């Protein structure tokens, strides 16, 4: 009996030692996994999450949220302003920080700045509370915003009239847009689809260089006016000059 008791006691001690060792290993492993973002306030707890472009459709903000750039955060705030029909302004707005505030004394506020650990823009302060009423006209609903939203629909129906575009916006957003803004939005969308005319003419120089490289002996001349605007061009392929039998074939 003494031998059995001694063995059982020894087993319990070893079992207990195993438990203590396991706890220590778990504690160390959790310490190794623990990562805290930089913050001016040491007591602030972050819910760490990266904002991706897909989140722009339904933007939601919280303290500790990380954006890849100021432009991405600015775009998300404007999307939120348009969807919620709120008059949000940017009292602080530069390359490393941004402060957004709702108008008319509304307590909603967001502040974000550059974070050294994540190398991104982190939301440091956020108060998600509104006491204001929704706006019929939102300043963030610009011609550029309309063009980005409806570029694919304009691509599918290039003959869409200004009245048709305005009716589509009114149906989806219950918002009436001035005709001049609709015209600018459609022009921006068409430039996105076909490319800006000036940028297209600038590509002629690259085309000439590629033609001379791929087909030596070819001629390519561009004439521009005194104002630098394109007038005409002349090009002749070397293969065409030498004839079909000796070149093209």
PDB file of C-alpha atoms in Angstrom:
ATOM      1  CA  UNK A   1       0.000   0.000   0.000  1.00  0.00           C
ATOM      2  CA  UNK A   2       2.837   2.406   0.826  1.00  0.00           C
ATOM      3  CA  UNK A   3       4.375   1.719  -2.585  1.00  0.00           C
ATOM      4  CA  UNK A   4       1.076   2.321  -4.370  1.00  0.00           C
ATOM      5  CA  UNK A   5       0.458   5.579  -2.455  1.00  0.00           C
ATOM      6  CA  UNK A   6       3.977   6.754  -3.210  1.00  0.00           C
ATOM      7  CA  UNK A   7       3.602   6.018  -6.926  1.00  0.00           C
ATOM      8  CA  UNK A   8       0.228   7.771  -7.077  1.00  0.00           C
ATOM      9  CA  UNK A   9       1.621  10.749  -5.184  1.00  0.00           C
ATOM     10  CA  UNK A  10       4.586  10.912  -7.528  1.00  0.00           C
ATOM     11  CA  UNK A  11       2.249  10.726 -10.525  1.00  0.00           C
ATOM     12  CA  UNK A  12       0.120  13.560  -9.196  1.00  0.00           C
ATOM     13  CA  UNK A  13       3.234  15.677  -8.633  1.00  0.00           C
ATOM     14  CA  UNK A  14       4.452  15.003 -12.185  1.00  0.00           C
ATOM     15  CA  UNK A  15       0.975  15.751 -13.501  1.00  0.00           C
ATOM     16  CA  UNK A  16       0.941  19.009 -11.600  1.00  0.00           C
ATOM     17  CA  UNK A  17       4.370  19.901 -12.918  1.00  0.00           C
ATOM     18  CA  UNK A  18       3.134  19.219 -16.447  1.00  0.00           C
ATOM     19  CA  UNK A  19       0.249  21.617 -15.918  1.00  0.00           C
ATOM     20  CA  UNK A  20       2.540  24.383 -14.667  1.00  0.00           C
ATOM     21  CA  UNK A  21       4.877  23.921 -17.624  1.00  0.00           C
ATOM     22  CA  UNK A  22       1.978  24.024 -20.095  1.00  0.00           C
ATOM     23  CA  UNK A  23       0.676  27.256 -18.597  1.00  0.00           C
ATOM     24  CA  UNK A  24       4.085  28.830 -18.874  1.00  0.00           C
ATOM     25  CA  UNK A  25       4.365  27.817 -22.501  1.00  0.00           C
ATOM     26  CA  UNK A  26       0.909  29.233 -23.263  1.00  0.00           C
ATOM     27  CA  UNK A  27       1.722  32.477 -21.469  1.00  0.00           C
ATOM     28  CA  UNK A  28       4.951  32.902 -23.408  1.00  0.00           C
ATOM     29  CA  UNK A  29       3.317  32.103 -26.719  1.00  0.00           C
ATOM     30  CA  UNK A  30       0.575  34.672 -26.139  1.00  0.00           C
ATOM     31  CA  UNK A  31       3.170  37.272 -25.169  1.00  0.00           C
ATOM     32  CA  UNK A  32       4.987  36.602 -28.433  1.00  0.00           C
ATOM     33  CA  UNK A  33       1.784  37.056 -30.436  1.00  0.00           C
ATOM     34  CA  UNK A  34       0.805  40.275 -28.698  1.00  0.00           C
ATOM     35  CA  UNK A  35       1.169  43.331 -30.931  1.00  0.00           C
ATOM     36  CA  UNK A  36       0.027  46.808 -30.004  1.00  0.00           C
ATOM     37  CA  UNK A  37      -0.108  49.681 -32.505  1.00  0.00           C
ATOM     38  CA  UNK A  38       1.535  52.983 -31.694  1.00  0.00           C
ATOM     39  CA  UNK A  39      -0.684  55.496 -29.984  1.00  0.00           C
ATOM     40  CA  UNK A  40      -0.396  58.751 -28.099  1.00  0.00           C
ATOM     41  CA  UNK A  41      -2.717  57.323 -25.446  1.00  0.00           C
ATOM     42  CA  UNK A  42      -1.330  54.143 -23.856  1.00  0.00           C
ATOM     43  CA  UNK A  43      -4.715  53.227 -22.362  1.00  0.00           C
ATOM     44  CA  UNK A  44      -6.419  53.263 -25.774  1.00  0.00           C
ATOM     45  CA  UNK A  45      -7.369  49.794 -27.031  1.00  0.00           C
ATOM     46  CA  UNK A  46      -7.490  49.226 -30.777  1.00  0.00           C
ATOM     47  CA  UNK A  47      -9.617  46.858 -32.779  1.00  0.00           C
ATOM     48  CA  UNK A  48      -6.986  46.358 -35.459  1.00  0.00           C
ATOM     49  CA  UNK A  49      -8.368  46.068 -39.023  1.00  0.00           C
ATOM     50  CA  UNK A  50      -7.224  47.119 -42.486  1.00  0.00           C
ATOM     51  CA  UNK A  51      -9.649  48.946 -44.758  1.00  0.00           C
ATOM     52  CA  UNK A  52      -9.830  47.515 -48.293  1.00  0.00           C
ATOM     53  CA  UNK A  53     -11.295  49.050 -51.442  1.00  0.00           C
ATOM     54  CA  UNK A  54     -14.277  46.674 -51.337  1.00  0.00           C
ATOM     55  CA  UNK A  55     -15.303  48.282 -48.020  1.00  0.00           C
ATOM     56  CA  UNK A  56     -15.845  51.606 -49.806  1.00  0.00           C
ATOM     57  CA  UNK A  57     -19.328  50.521 -50.916  1.00  0.00           C
ATOM     58  CA  UNK A  58     -20.507  50.406 -47.273  1.00  0.00           C
ATOM     59  CA  UNK A  59     -17.892  52.330 -45.261  1.00  0.00           C
ATOM     60  CA  UNK A  60     -17.826  51.848 -41.486  1.00  0.00           C
ATOM     61  CA  UNK A  61     -15.270  53.422 -39.174  1.00  0.00           C
ATOM     62  CA  UNK A  62     -13.810  52.554 -35.782  1.00  0.00           C
ATOM     63  CA  UNK A  63     -10.764  53.444 -33.695  1.00  0.00           C
ATOM     64  CA  UNK A  64      -7.690  51.486 -34.758  1.00  0.00           C
ATOM     65  CA  UNK A  65      -8.822  51.100 -38.378  1.00  0.00           C
ATOM     66  CA  UNK A  66      -5.918  51.379 -40.841  1.00  0.00           C
ATOM     67  CA  UNK A  67      -6.067  52.919 -44.315  1.00  0.00           C
ATOM     68  CA  UNK A  68      -3.349  52.577 -46.929  1.00  0.00           C
ATOM     69  CA  UNK A  69      -3.400  56.301 -47.773  1.00  0.00           C
ATOM     70  CA  UNK A  70      -5.078  59.604 -47.045  1.00  0.00           C
ATOM     71  CA  UNK A  71      -6.819  59.439 -50.432  1.00  0.00           C
ATOM     72  CA  UNK A  72      -8.413  56.090 -49.539  1.00  0.00           C
ATOM     73  CA  UNK A  73      -9.730  57.465 -46.232  1.00  0.00           C
ATOM     74  CA  UNK A  74     -10.944  60.683 -47.871  1.00  0.00           C
ATOM     75  CA  UNK A  75     -12.804  58.659 -50.513  1.00  0.00           C
ATOM     76  CA  UNK A  76     -14.415  56.465 -47.835  1.00  0.00           C
ATOM     77  CA  UNK A  77     -15.601  59.515 -45.846  1.00  0.00           C
ATOM     78  CA  UNK A  78     -17.111  61.104 -48.956  1.00  0.00           C
ATOM     79  CA  UNK A  79     -18.875  57.853 -49.811  1.00  0.00           C
ATOM     80  CA  UNK A  80     -20.265  57.760 -46.265  1.00  0.00           C
ATOM     81  CA  UNK A  81     -21.347  61.407 -46.558  1.00  0.00           C
ATOM     82  CA  UNK A  82     -23.250  60.745 -49.795  1.00  0.00           C
ATOM     83  CA  UNK A  83     -24.901  57.524 -48.667  1.00  0.00           C
ATOM     84  CA  UNK A  84     -25.996  58.972 -45.313  1.00  0.00           C
ATOM     85  CA  UNK A  85     -26.764  62.411 -46.857  1.00  0.00           C
ATOM     86  CA  UNK A  86     -24.620  64.272 -44.352  1.00  0.00           C
ATOM     87  CA  UNK A  87     -22.697  67.533 -44.663  1.00  0.00           C
ATOM     88  CA  UNK A  88     -19.212  66.411 -43.598  1.00  0.00           C
ATOM     89  CA  UNK A  89     -16.287  68.843 -43.888  1.00  0.00           C
ATOM     90  CA  UNK A  90     -12.509  68.464 -43.470  1.00  0.00           C
ATOM     91  CA  UNK A  91     -11.136  71.062 -41.017  1.00  0.00           C
ATOM     92  CA  UNK A  92      -7.783  69.200 -41.057  1.00  0.00           C
ATOM     93  CA  UNK A  93      -6.708  67.800 -44.374  1.00  0.00           C
ATOM     94  CA  UNK A  94      -3.089  67.266 -45.444  1.00  0.00           C
ATOM     95  CA  UNK A  95      -0.729  64.453 -46.492  1.00  0.00           C
ATOM     96  CA  UNK A  96      -0.299  62.874 -43.036  1.00  0.00           C
ATOM     97  CA  UNK A  97      -3.535  63.577 -41.156  1.00  0.00           C
ATOM     98  CA  UNK A  98      -7.197  64.211 -41.707  1.00  0.00           C
ATOM     99  CA  UNK A  99      -9.960  65.480 -39.451  1.00  0.00           C
ATOM    100  CA  UNK A 100     -13.604  65.154 -40.526  1.00  0.00           C
ATOM    101  CA  UNK A 101     -16.510  66.804 -38.743  1.00  0.00           C
ATOM    102  CA  UNK A 102     -20.243  66.922 -39.327  1.00  0.00           C
ATOM    103  CA  UNK A 103     -21.827  70.356 -39.756  1.00  0.00           C
ATOM    104  CA  UNK A 104     -24.293  72.338 -37.629  1.00  0.00           C
ATOM    105  CA  UNK A 105     -22.795  71.347 -34.273  1.00  0.00           C
ATOM    106  CA  UNK A 106     -23.280  67.602 -34.798  1.00  0.00           C
ATOM    107  CA  UNK A 107     -20.954  65.599 -32.462  1.00  0.00           C
ATOM    108  CA  UNK A 108     -19.827  63.158 -35.212  1.00  0.00           C
ATOM    109  CA  UNK A 109     -16.055  63.429 -35.528  1.00  0.00           C
ATOM    110  CA  UNK A 110     -13.184  61.419 -37.007  1.00  0.00           C
ATOM    111  CA  UNK A 111      -9.461  62.043 -36.720  1.00  0.00           C
ATOM    112  CA  UNK A 112      -6.751  59.906 -38.344  1.00  0.00           C
ATOM    113  CA  UNK A 113      -3.010  60.359 -38.803  1.00  0.00           C
ATOM    114  CA  UNK A 114       0.099  58.482 -39.918  1.00  0.00           C
ATOM    115  CA  UNK A 115       1.048  55.449 -37.808  1.00  0.00           C
ATOM    116  CA  UNK A 116       4.714  54.427 -37.608  1.00  0.00           C
ATOM    117  CA  UNK A 117       4.085  50.723 -36.940  1.00  0.00           C
ATOM    118  CA  UNK A 118       1.636  50.026 -39.764  1.00  0.00           C
ATOM    119  CA  UNK A 119       3.064  52.678 -42.157  1.00  0.00           C
ATOM    120  CA  UNK A 120      -0.540  53.622 -42.899  1.00  0.00           C
ATOM    121  CA  UNK A 121      -3.205  56.089 -41.793  1.00  0.00           C
ATOM    122  CA  UNK A 122      -4.846  54.991 -38.535  1.00  0.00           C
ATOM    123  CA  UNK A 123      -8.111  56.276 -37.044  1.00  0.00           C
ATOM    124  CA  UNK A 124      -7.134  57.652 -33.619  1.00  0.00           C
ATOM    125  CA  UNK A 125     -10.396  59.353 -32.602  1.00  0.00           C
ATOM    126  CA  UNK A 126     -13.921  58.545 -33.694  1.00  0.00           C
ATOM    127  CA  UNK A 127     -17.298  59.585 -32.276  1.00  0.00           C
ATOM    128  CA  UNK A 128     -20.137  57.846 -34.087  1.00  0.00           C
ATOM    129  CA  UNK A 129     -23.104  59.984 -33.077  1.00  0.00           C
ATOM    130  CA  UNK A 130     -25.365  62.212 -35.170  1.00  0.00           C
ATOM    131  CA  UNK A 131     -27.845  64.810 -33.960  1.00  0.00           C
ATOM    132  CA  UNK A 132     -28.283  66.512 -37.351  1.00  0.00           C
ATOM    133  CA  UNK A 133     -30.899  65.865 -40.012  1.00  0.00           C
ATOM    134  CA  UNK A 134     -30.229  64.423 -43.453  1.00  0.00           C
ATOM    135  CA  UNK A 135     -29.522  66.891 -46.271  1.00  0.00           C
ATOM    136  CA  UNK A 136     -31.361  67.176 -49.581  1.00  0.00           C
ATOM    137  CA  UNK A 137     -28.184  68.408 -51.281  1.00  0.00           C
ATOM    138  CA  UNK A 138     -24.759  67.003 -50.329  1.00  0.00           C
ATOM    139  CA  UNK A 139     -21.555  68.848 -51.259  1.00  0.00           C
ATOM    140  CA  UNK A 140     -19.640  65.579 -51.598  1.00  0.00           C
ATOM    141  CA  UNK A 141     -21.981  64.563 -54.442  1.00  0.00           C
ATOM    142  CA  UNK A 142     -19.710  66.153 -57.048  1.00  0.00           C
ATOM    143  CA  UNK A 143     -19.463  65.669 -60.804  1.00  0.00           C
ATOM    144  CA  UNK A 144     -16.400  63.461 -60.296  1.00  0.00           C
ATOM    145  CA  UNK A 145     -18.316  61.309 -57.823  1.00  0.00           C
ATOM    146  CA  UNK A 146     -21.246  60.934 -60.250  1.00  0.00           C
ATOM    147  CA  UNK A 147     -18.869  60.025 -63.095  1.00  0.00           C
ATOM    148  CA  UNK A 148     -17.157  57.327 -61.017  1.00  0.00           C
ATOM    149  CA  UNK A 149     -20.519  55.894 -59.986  1.00  0.00           C
ATOM    150  CA  UNK A 150     -22.134  55.809 -63.417  1.00  0.00           C
ATOM    151  CA  UNK A 151     -19.200  55.298 -65.791  1.00  0.00           C
ATOM    152  CA  UNK A 152     -20.171  51.678 -66.503  1.00  0.00           C
ATOM    153  CA  UNK A 153     -23.809  52.584 -67.215  1.00  0.00           C
ATOM    154  CA  UNK A 154     -22.688  55.359 -69.552  1.00  0.00           C
ATOM    155  CA  UNK A 155     -20.319  52.900 -71.219  1.00  0.00           C
ATOM    156  CA  UNK A 156     -23.248  50.531 -71.828  1.00  0.00           C
ATOM    157  CA  UNK A 157     -25.433  53.372 -73.153  1.00  0.00           C
ATOM    158  CA  UNK A 158     -23.185  56.038 -74.665  1.00  0.00           C
ATOM    159  CA  UNK A 159     -26.194  57.916 -76.051  1.00  0.00           C
ATOM    160  CA  UNK A 160     -27.668  58.424 -72.574  1.00  0.00           C
ATOM    161  CA  UNK A 161     -28.973  61.976 -72.420  1.00  0.00           C
ATOM    162  CA  UNK A 162     -28.363  64.446 -69.607  1.00  0.00           C
ATOM    163  CA  UNK A 163     -32.041  64.184 -68.722  1.00  0.00           C
ATOM    164  CA  UNK A 164     -31.796  60.397 -68.609  1.00  0.00           C
ATOM    165  CA  UNK A 165     -28.751  60.533 -66.323  1.00  0.00           C
ATOM    166  CA  UNK A 166     -30.509  62.982 -64.027  1.00  0.00           C
ATOM    167  CA  UNK A 167     -33.599  60.765 -63.886  1.00  0.00           C
ATOM    168  CA  UNK A 168     -31.470  57.736 -63.021  1.00  0.00           C
ATOM    169  CA  UNK A 169     -29.780  59.603 -60.155  1.00  0.00           C
ATOM    170  CA  UNK A 170     -33.129  60.878 -58.893  1.00  0.00           C
ATOM    171  CA  UNK A 171     -34.536  57.341 -58.928  1.00  0.00           C
ATOM    172  CA  UNK A 172     -31.598  55.811 -57.045  1.00  0.00           C
ATOM    173  CA  UNK A 173     -30.683  58.668 -54.701  1.00  0.00           C
ATOM    174  CA  UNK A 174     -33.883  60.774 -54.536  1.00  0.00           C
ATOM    175  CA  UNK A 175     -31.701  63.762 -55.365  1.00  0.00           C
ATOM    176  CA  UNK A 176     -32.045  66.361 -58.111  1.00  0.00           C
ATOM    177  CA  UNK A 177     -28.754  67.463 -59.710  1.00  0.00           C
ATOM    178  CA  UNK A 178     -28.197  70.660 -61.670  1.00  0.00           C
ATOM    179  CA  UNK A 179     -27.966  70.162 -65.431  1.00  0.00           C
ATOM    180  CA  UNK A 180     -24.502  71.718 -65.638  1.00  0.00           C
ATOM    181  CA  UNK A 181     -23.118  69.285 -63.054  1.00  0.00           C
ATOM    182  CA  UNK A 182     -24.675  66.369 -64.967  1.00  0.00           C
ATOM    183  CA  UNK A 183     -23.002  67.583 -68.165  1.00  0.00           C
ATOM    184  CA  UNK A 184     -19.598  67.758 -66.440  1.00  0.00           C
ATOM    185  CA  UNK A 185     -20.109  64.296 -64.951  1.00  0.00           C
ATOM    186  CA  UNK A 186     -20.912  62.770 -68.345  1.00  0.00           C
ATOM    187  CA  UNK A 187     -17.886  64.451 -69.912  1.00  0.00           C
ATOM    188  CA  UNK A 188     -15.606  63.042 -67.196  1.00  0.00           C
ATOM    189  CA  UNK A 189     -17.110  59.584 -67.691  1.00  0.00           C
ATOM    190  CA  UNK A 190     -16.601  59.725 -71.473  1.00  0.00           C
ATOM    191  CA  UNK A 191     -12.994  60.831 -70.968  1.00  0.00           C
ATOM    192  CA  UNK A 192     -12.520  57.820 -68.722  1.00  0.00           C
ATOM    193  CA  UNK A 193     -14.007  55.528 -71.376  1.00  0.00           C
ATOM    194  CA  UNK A 194     -12.198  56.920 -74.423  1.00  0.00           C
ATOM    195  CA  UNK A 195      -9.261  58.592 -72.768  1.00  0.00           C
ATOM    196  CA  UNK A 196      -8.478  62.265 -72.640  1.00  0.00           C
ATOM    197  CA  UNK A 197      -7.870  63.700 -76.134  1.00  0.00           C
ATOM    198  CA  UNK A 198      -4.683  65.546 -75.165  1.00  0.00           C
ATOM    199  CA  UNK A 199      -3.235  62.412 -73.577  1.00  0.00           C
ATOM    200  CA  UNK A 200      -4.093  60.422 -76.704  1.00  0.00           C
ATOM    201  CA  UNK A 201      -2.246  62.857 -79.006  1.00  0.00           C
ATOM    202  CA  UNK A 202       0.796  62.743 -76.723  1.00  0.00           C
ATOM    203  CA  UNK A 203       1.010  58.997 -77.376  1.00  0.00           C
ATOM    204  CA  UNK A 204       1.780  59.697 -81.048  1.00  0.00           C
ATOM    205  CA  UNK A 205       5.448  60.274 -80.153  1.00  0.00           C
ATOM    206  CA  UNK A 206       5.636  56.858 -78.490  1.00  0.00           C
ATOM    207  CA  UNK A 207       3.883  55.300 -81.488  1.00  0.00           C
ATOM    208  CA  UNK A 208       6.451  56.868 -83.842  1.00  0.00           C
ATOM    209  CA  UNK A 209       9.351  55.535 -81.778  1.00  0.00           C
ATOM    210  CA  UNK A 210       7.860  52.037 -81.697  1.00  0.00           C
ATOM    211  CA  UNK A 211       7.222  52.128 -85.462  1.00  0.00           C
ATOM    212  CA  UNK A 212      10.847  53.012 -86.189  1.00  0.00           C
ATOM    213  CA  UNK A 213      12.054  50.297 -83.822  1.00  0.00           C
ATOM    214  CA  UNK A 214       9.847  47.492 -85.130  1.00  0.00           C
ATOM    215  CA  UNK A 215       9.954  48.474 -88.804  1.00  0.00           C
ATOM    216  CA  UNK A 216      13.298  50.181 -89.570  1.00  0.00           C
ATOM    217  CA  UNK A 217      13.258  52.491 -92.539  1.00  0.00           C
ATOM    218  CA  UNK A 218       9.715  53.702 -91.914  1.00  0.00           C
ATOM    219  CA  UNK A 219       8.981  57.424 -91.949  1.00  0.00           C
ATOM    220  CA  UNK A 220       6.845  59.237 -89.385  1.00  0.00           C
ATOM    221  CA  UNK A 221       6.471  63.016 -89.245  1.00  0.00           C
ATOM    222  CA  UNK A 222       4.256  65.120 -86.956  1.00  0.00           C
ATOM    223  CA  UNK A 223       3.398  68.769 -87.545  1.00  0.00           C
ATOM    224  CA  UNK A 224       2.306  71.020 -84.696  1.00  0.00           C
ATOM    225  CA  UNK A 225       1.403  74.692 -84.638  1.00  0.00           C
ATOM    226  CA  UNK A 226       3.142  77.531 -82.793  1.00  0.00           C
ATOM    227  CA  UNK A 227       0.813  76.847 -79.874  1.00  0.00           C
ATOM    228  CA  UNK A 228       2.057  73.239 -79.672  1.00  0.00           C
ATOM    229  CA  UNK A 229      -1.280  71.775 -80.760  1.00  0.00           C
ATOM    230  CA  UNK A 230      -1.275  68.844 -83.179  1.00  0.00           C
ATOM    231  CA  UNK A 231      -2.118  69.664 -86.822  1.00  0.00           C
ATOM    232  CA  UNK A 232      -1.275  66.654 -88.968  1.00  0.00           C
ATOM    233  CA  UNK A 233       1.041  63.688 -89.340  1.00  0.00           C
ATOM    234  CA  UNK A 234       2.538  61.664 -92.177  1.00  0.00           C
ATOM    235  CA  UNK A 235       3.809  58.091 -91.948  1.00  0.00           C
ATOM    236  CA  UNK A 236       4.997  55.546 -94.474  1.00  0.00           C
ATOM    237  CA  UNK A 237       5.811  51.926 -93.667  1.00  0.00           C
ATOM    238  CA  UNK A 238       9.104  50.644 -95.057  1.00  0.00           C
ATOM    239  CA  UNK A 239       7.468  47.342 -96.055  1.00  0.00           C
ATOM    240  CA  UNK A 240       4.921  49.188 -98.183  1.00  0.00           C
ATOM    241  CA  UNK A 241       7.620  51.261 -99.870  1.00  0.00           C
ATOM    242  CA  UNK A 242       9.598  48.148-100.861  1.00  0.00           C
ATOM    243  CA  UNK A 243       6.520  46.336-102.192  1.00  0.00           C
ATOM    244  CA  UNK A 244       4.577  43.198-101.404  1.00  0.00           C
ATOM    245  CA  UNK A 245       6.911  40.626-102.975  1.00  0.00           C
ATOM    246  CA  UNK A 246      10.096  41.903-101.360  1.00  0.00           C
ATOM    247  CA  UNK A 247       8.742  43.035 -98.000  1.00  0.00           C
ATOM    248  CA  UNK A 248       5.196  42.301 -96.963  1.00  0.00           C
ATOM    249  CA  UNK A 249       5.260  38.634 -97.903  1.00  0.00           C
TER     250      UNK A 249
END
